[in-house]
Short mmCIF file of C-alpha atoms in Angstrom, two decimals:
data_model
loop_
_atom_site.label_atom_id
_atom_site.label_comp_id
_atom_site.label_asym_id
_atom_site.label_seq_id
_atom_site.Cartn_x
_atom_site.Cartn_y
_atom_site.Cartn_z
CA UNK A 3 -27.09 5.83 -43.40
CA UNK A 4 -24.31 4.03 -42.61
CA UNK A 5 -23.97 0.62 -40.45
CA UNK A 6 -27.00 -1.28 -38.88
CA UNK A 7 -30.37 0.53 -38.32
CA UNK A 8 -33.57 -0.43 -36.48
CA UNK A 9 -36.80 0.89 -36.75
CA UNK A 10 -38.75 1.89 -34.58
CA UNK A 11 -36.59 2.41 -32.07
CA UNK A 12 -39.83 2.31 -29.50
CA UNK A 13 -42.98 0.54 -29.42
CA UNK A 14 -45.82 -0.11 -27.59
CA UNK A 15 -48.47 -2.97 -28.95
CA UNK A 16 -51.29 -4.61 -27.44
CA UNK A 17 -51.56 -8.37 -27.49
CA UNK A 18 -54.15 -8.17 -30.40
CA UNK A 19 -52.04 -6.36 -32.74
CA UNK A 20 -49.73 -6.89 -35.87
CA UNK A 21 -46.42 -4.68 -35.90
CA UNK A 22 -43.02 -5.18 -37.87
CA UNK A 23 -39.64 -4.65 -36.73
CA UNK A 24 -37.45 -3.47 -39.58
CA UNK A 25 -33.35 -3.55 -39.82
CA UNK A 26 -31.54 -2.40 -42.42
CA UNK A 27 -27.72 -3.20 -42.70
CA UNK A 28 -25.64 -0.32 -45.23
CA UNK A 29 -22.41 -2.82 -44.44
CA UNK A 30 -22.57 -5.41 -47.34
CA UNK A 31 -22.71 -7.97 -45.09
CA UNK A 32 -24.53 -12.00 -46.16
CA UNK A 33 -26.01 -12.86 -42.76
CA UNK A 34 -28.28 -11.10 -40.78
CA UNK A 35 -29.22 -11.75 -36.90
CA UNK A 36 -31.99 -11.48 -34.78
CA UNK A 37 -31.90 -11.00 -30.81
CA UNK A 38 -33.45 -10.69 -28.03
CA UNK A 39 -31.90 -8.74 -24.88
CA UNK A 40 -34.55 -9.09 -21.62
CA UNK A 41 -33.21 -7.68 -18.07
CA UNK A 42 -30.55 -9.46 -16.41
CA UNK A 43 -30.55 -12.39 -18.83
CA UNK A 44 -28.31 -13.66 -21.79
CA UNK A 45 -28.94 -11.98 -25.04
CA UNK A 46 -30.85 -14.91 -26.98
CA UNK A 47 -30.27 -15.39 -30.61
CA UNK A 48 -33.81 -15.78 -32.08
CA UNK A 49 -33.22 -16.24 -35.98
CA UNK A 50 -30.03 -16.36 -38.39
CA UNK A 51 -30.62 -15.73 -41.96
CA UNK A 52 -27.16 -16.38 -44.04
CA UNK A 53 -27.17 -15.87 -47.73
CA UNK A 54 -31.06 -14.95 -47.24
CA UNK A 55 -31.45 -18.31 -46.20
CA UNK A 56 -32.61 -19.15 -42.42
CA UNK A 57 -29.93 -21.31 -41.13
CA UNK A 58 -31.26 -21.25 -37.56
CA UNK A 59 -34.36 -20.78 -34.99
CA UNK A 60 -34.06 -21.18 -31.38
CA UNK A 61 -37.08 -22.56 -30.44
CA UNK A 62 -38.75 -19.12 -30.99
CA UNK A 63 -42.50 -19.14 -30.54
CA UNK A 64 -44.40 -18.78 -33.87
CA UNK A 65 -45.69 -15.02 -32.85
CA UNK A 66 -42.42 -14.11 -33.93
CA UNK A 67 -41.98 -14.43 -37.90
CA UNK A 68 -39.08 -13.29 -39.70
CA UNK A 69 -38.27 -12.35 -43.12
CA UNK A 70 -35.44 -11.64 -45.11
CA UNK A 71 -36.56 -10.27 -48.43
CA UNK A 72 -32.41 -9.92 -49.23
CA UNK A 73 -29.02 -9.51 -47.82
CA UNK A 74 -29.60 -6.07 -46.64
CA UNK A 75 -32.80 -6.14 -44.90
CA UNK A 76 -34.34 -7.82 -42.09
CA UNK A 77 -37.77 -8.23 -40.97
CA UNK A 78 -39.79 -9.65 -37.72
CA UNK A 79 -43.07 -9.75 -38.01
CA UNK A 80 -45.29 -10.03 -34.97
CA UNK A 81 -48.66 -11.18 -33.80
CA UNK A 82 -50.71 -11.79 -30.46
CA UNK A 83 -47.82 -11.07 -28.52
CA UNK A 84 -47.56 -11.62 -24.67
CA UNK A 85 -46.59 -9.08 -22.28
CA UNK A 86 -43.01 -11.21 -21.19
CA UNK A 87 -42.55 -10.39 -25.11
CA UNK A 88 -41.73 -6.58 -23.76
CA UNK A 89 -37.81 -6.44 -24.56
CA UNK A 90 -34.91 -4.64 -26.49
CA UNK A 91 -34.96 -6.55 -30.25
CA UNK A 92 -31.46 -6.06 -31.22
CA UNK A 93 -30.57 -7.16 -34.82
CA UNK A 94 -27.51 -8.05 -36.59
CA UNK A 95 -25.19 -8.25 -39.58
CA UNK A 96 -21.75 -10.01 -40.17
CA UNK A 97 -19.96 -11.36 -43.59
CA UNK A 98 -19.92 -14.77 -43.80
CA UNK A 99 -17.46 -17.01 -43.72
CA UNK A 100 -14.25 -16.11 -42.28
CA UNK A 101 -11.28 -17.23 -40.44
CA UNK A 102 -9.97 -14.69 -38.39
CA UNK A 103 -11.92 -13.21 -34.91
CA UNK A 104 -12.34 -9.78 -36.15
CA UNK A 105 -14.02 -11.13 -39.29
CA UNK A 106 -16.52 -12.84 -37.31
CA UNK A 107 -17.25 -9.05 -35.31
CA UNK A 108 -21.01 -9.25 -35.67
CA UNK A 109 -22.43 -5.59 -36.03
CA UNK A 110 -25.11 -4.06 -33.90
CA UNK A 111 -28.00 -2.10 -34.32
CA UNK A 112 -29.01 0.11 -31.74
CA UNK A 113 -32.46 -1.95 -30.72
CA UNK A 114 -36.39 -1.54 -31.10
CA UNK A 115 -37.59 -1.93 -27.37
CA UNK A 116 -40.59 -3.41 -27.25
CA UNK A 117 -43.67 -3.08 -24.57
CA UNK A 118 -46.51 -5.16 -24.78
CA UNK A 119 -49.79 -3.89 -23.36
CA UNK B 9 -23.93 -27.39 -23.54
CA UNK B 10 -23.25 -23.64 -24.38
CA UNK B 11 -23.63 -21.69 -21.32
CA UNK B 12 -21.75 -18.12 -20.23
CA UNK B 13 -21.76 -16.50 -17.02
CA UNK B 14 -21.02 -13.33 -15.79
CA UNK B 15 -21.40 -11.42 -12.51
CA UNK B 16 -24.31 -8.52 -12.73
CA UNK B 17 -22.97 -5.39 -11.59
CA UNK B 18 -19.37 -3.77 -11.04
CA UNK B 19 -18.57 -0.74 -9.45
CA UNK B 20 -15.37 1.33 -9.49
CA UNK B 21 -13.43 4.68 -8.97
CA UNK B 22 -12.81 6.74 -11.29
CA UNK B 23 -8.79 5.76 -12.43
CA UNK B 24 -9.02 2.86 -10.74
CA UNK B 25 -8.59 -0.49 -12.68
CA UNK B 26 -12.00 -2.73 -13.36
CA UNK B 27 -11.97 -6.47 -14.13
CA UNK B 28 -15.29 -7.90 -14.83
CA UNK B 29 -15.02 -12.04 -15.25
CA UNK B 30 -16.42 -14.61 -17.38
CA UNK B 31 -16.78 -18.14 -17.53
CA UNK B 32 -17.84 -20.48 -20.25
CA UNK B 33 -18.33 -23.90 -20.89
CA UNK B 34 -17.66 -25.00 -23.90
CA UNK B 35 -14.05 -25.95 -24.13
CA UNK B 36 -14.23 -26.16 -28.15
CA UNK B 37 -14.92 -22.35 -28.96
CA UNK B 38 -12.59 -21.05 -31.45
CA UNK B 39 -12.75 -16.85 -30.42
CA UNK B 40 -14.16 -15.39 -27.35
CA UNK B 41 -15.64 -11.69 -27.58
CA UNK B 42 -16.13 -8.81 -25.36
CA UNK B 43 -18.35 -6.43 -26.22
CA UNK B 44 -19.73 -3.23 -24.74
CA UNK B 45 -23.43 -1.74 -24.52
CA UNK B 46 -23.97 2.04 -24.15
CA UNK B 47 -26.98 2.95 -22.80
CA UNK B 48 -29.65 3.37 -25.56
CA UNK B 49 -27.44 1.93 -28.41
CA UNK B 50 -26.36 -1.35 -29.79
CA UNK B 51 -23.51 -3.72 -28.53
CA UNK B 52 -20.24 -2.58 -29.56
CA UNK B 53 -17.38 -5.26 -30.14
CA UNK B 54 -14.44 -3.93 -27.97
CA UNK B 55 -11.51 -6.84 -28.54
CA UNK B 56 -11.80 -10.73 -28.86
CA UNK B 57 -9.06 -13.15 -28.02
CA UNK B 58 -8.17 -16.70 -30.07
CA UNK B 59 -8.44 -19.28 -28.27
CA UNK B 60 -4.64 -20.50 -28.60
CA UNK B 61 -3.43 -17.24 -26.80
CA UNK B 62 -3.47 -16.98 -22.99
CA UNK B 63 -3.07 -12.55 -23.41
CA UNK B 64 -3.95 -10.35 -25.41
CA UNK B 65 -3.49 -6.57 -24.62
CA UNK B 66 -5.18 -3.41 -26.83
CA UNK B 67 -4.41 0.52 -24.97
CA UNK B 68 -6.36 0.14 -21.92
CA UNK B 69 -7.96 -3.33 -22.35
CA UNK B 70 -6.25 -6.65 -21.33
CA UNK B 71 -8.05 -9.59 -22.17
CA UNK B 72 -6.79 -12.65 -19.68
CA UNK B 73 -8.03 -15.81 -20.76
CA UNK B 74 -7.60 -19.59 -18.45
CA UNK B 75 -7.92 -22.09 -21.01
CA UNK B 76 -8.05 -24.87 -18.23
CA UNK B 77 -10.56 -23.06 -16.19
CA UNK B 78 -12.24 -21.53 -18.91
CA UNK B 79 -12.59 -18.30 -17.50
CA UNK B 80 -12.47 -15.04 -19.57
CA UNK B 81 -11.72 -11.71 -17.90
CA UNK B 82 -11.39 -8.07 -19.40
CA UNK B 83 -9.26 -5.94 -17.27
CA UNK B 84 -9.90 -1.25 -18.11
CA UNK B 85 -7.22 0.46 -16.63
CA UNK B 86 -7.69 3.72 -15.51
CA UNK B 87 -11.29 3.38 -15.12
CA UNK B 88 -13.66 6.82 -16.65
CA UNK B 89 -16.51 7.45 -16.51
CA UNK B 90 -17.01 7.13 -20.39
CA UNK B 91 -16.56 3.21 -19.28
CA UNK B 92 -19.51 3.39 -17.59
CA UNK B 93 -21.51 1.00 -19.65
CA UNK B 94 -22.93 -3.10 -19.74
CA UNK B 95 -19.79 -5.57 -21.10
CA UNK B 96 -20.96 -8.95 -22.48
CA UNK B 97 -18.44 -11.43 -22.79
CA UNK B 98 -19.38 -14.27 -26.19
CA UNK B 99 -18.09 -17.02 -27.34
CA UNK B 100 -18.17 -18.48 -30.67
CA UNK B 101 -17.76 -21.44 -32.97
CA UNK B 102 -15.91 -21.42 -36.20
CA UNK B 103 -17.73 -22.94 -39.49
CA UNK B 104 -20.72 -22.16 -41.01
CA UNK B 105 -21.99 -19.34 -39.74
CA UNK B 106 -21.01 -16.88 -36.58
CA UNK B 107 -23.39 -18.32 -33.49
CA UNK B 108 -22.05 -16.28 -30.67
CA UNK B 109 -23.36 -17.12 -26.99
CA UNK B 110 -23.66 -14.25 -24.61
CA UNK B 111 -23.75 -14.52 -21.45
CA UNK B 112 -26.26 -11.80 -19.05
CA UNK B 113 -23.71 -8.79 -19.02
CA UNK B 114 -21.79 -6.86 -16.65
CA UNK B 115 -23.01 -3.36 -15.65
CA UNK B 116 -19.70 -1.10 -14.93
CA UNK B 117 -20.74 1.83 -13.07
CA UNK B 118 -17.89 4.20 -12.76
CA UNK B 119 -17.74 6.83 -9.61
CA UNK B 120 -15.86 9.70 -8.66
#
């Protein structure tokens, strides 16, 4: 495997339920990013984990739990969900810290999207 | 505050040039990003531009950027349909870690 994967790349929950999203990162990258890309709005940055730490939360409702266990992998754990939940769940992986613009490039998975029943 | 806009939806004939524009807000970002969505993938980084340059030019990608105005554009000459695809413009702060601000994206939808 070889730069940022997701899985699953589909599913479908019901508000009652417990699912993880899983990302994996095969870059040796020390932050890890997660997003979330609804229609016809800004992608929103939910969590930022550098050097397995959390260095940020946006305000993110506590139905969405993350997890870091270590540099490569990424976790978001969710519960009683709500059907304006349903979105694309991209995740993230750059090397922190640099200087120059194309050491910031942030790397891309290619998404779980998410429907909520 | 940190806000970026973009217009929605761009169309354009095949070989023709496409611009798709950007604005931002915040006058201390450090790098400013485009990057491009395919459908069913991930976003791609296609260039970025420093904030101390005014042009920056890669094959068939000029990046244009008004420092004053703050206004971002990405200009694709000779449009194909291979370009046919959502382009988020970002901007970003230097220190700490990389917090990038997208703004909605800019669906290119490339015609014969």
């Amino acid at each position: 495997e070889t730069g940022v994967t997701q899985t699953p790349r589909h599913l479908v929950m019901g508000m009652t339920n417990k699912k993880s999203l899983k990302c994996e990162q095969h870059l040796g990258h020390n932050a890890m990013y997660w997003y979330k890309q609804s229609a016809k709005k800004p992608l929103e940055l939910m969590f930022v984990y550098s050097l397995e730490e959390r260095v940020e939360n946006n305000s993110v409702p506590s139905r969405f739990s993350p997890e870091c266990p270590n540099s490569s992998h990424l976790f978001l754990h969710l519960h009683t969900l709500q059907p304006e939940d349903s979105a694309l769940y991209l995740c993230a992986s750059s090397q922190e810290p640099s200087l120059s613009g194309r050491d910031n490039e942030q790397f891309f998975g290619p998404g779980t999207r998410l429907t909520v029943l | 505050g940190e806000d970026v806009e973009q217009s929605l939806f761009l169309s354009v004939r095949e070989g023709d040039s496409s611009v798709i524009n950007c604005t931002y807000t915040d006058s201390s970002s450090t790098y400013l990003y485009w990057y491009k969505q395919e459908p069913g993938a991930g976003l791609q980084l296609l260039t970025y531009i420093f904030s101390n340059m005014d042009m920056k030019q890669d094959q068939r990608l000029t990046v244009l950027l008004n420092k004053k105005d703050k206004h971002l554009s990405l200009r694709i000459a000779d449009t194909q349909t291979g370009d046919s695809a959502i382009y988020f413009c970002a901007e970003t702060f230097s220190g700490g870690y990389n917090k990038l601000i997208f703004g909605a994206g800019t669906r290119l939808a490339v015609h014969p």
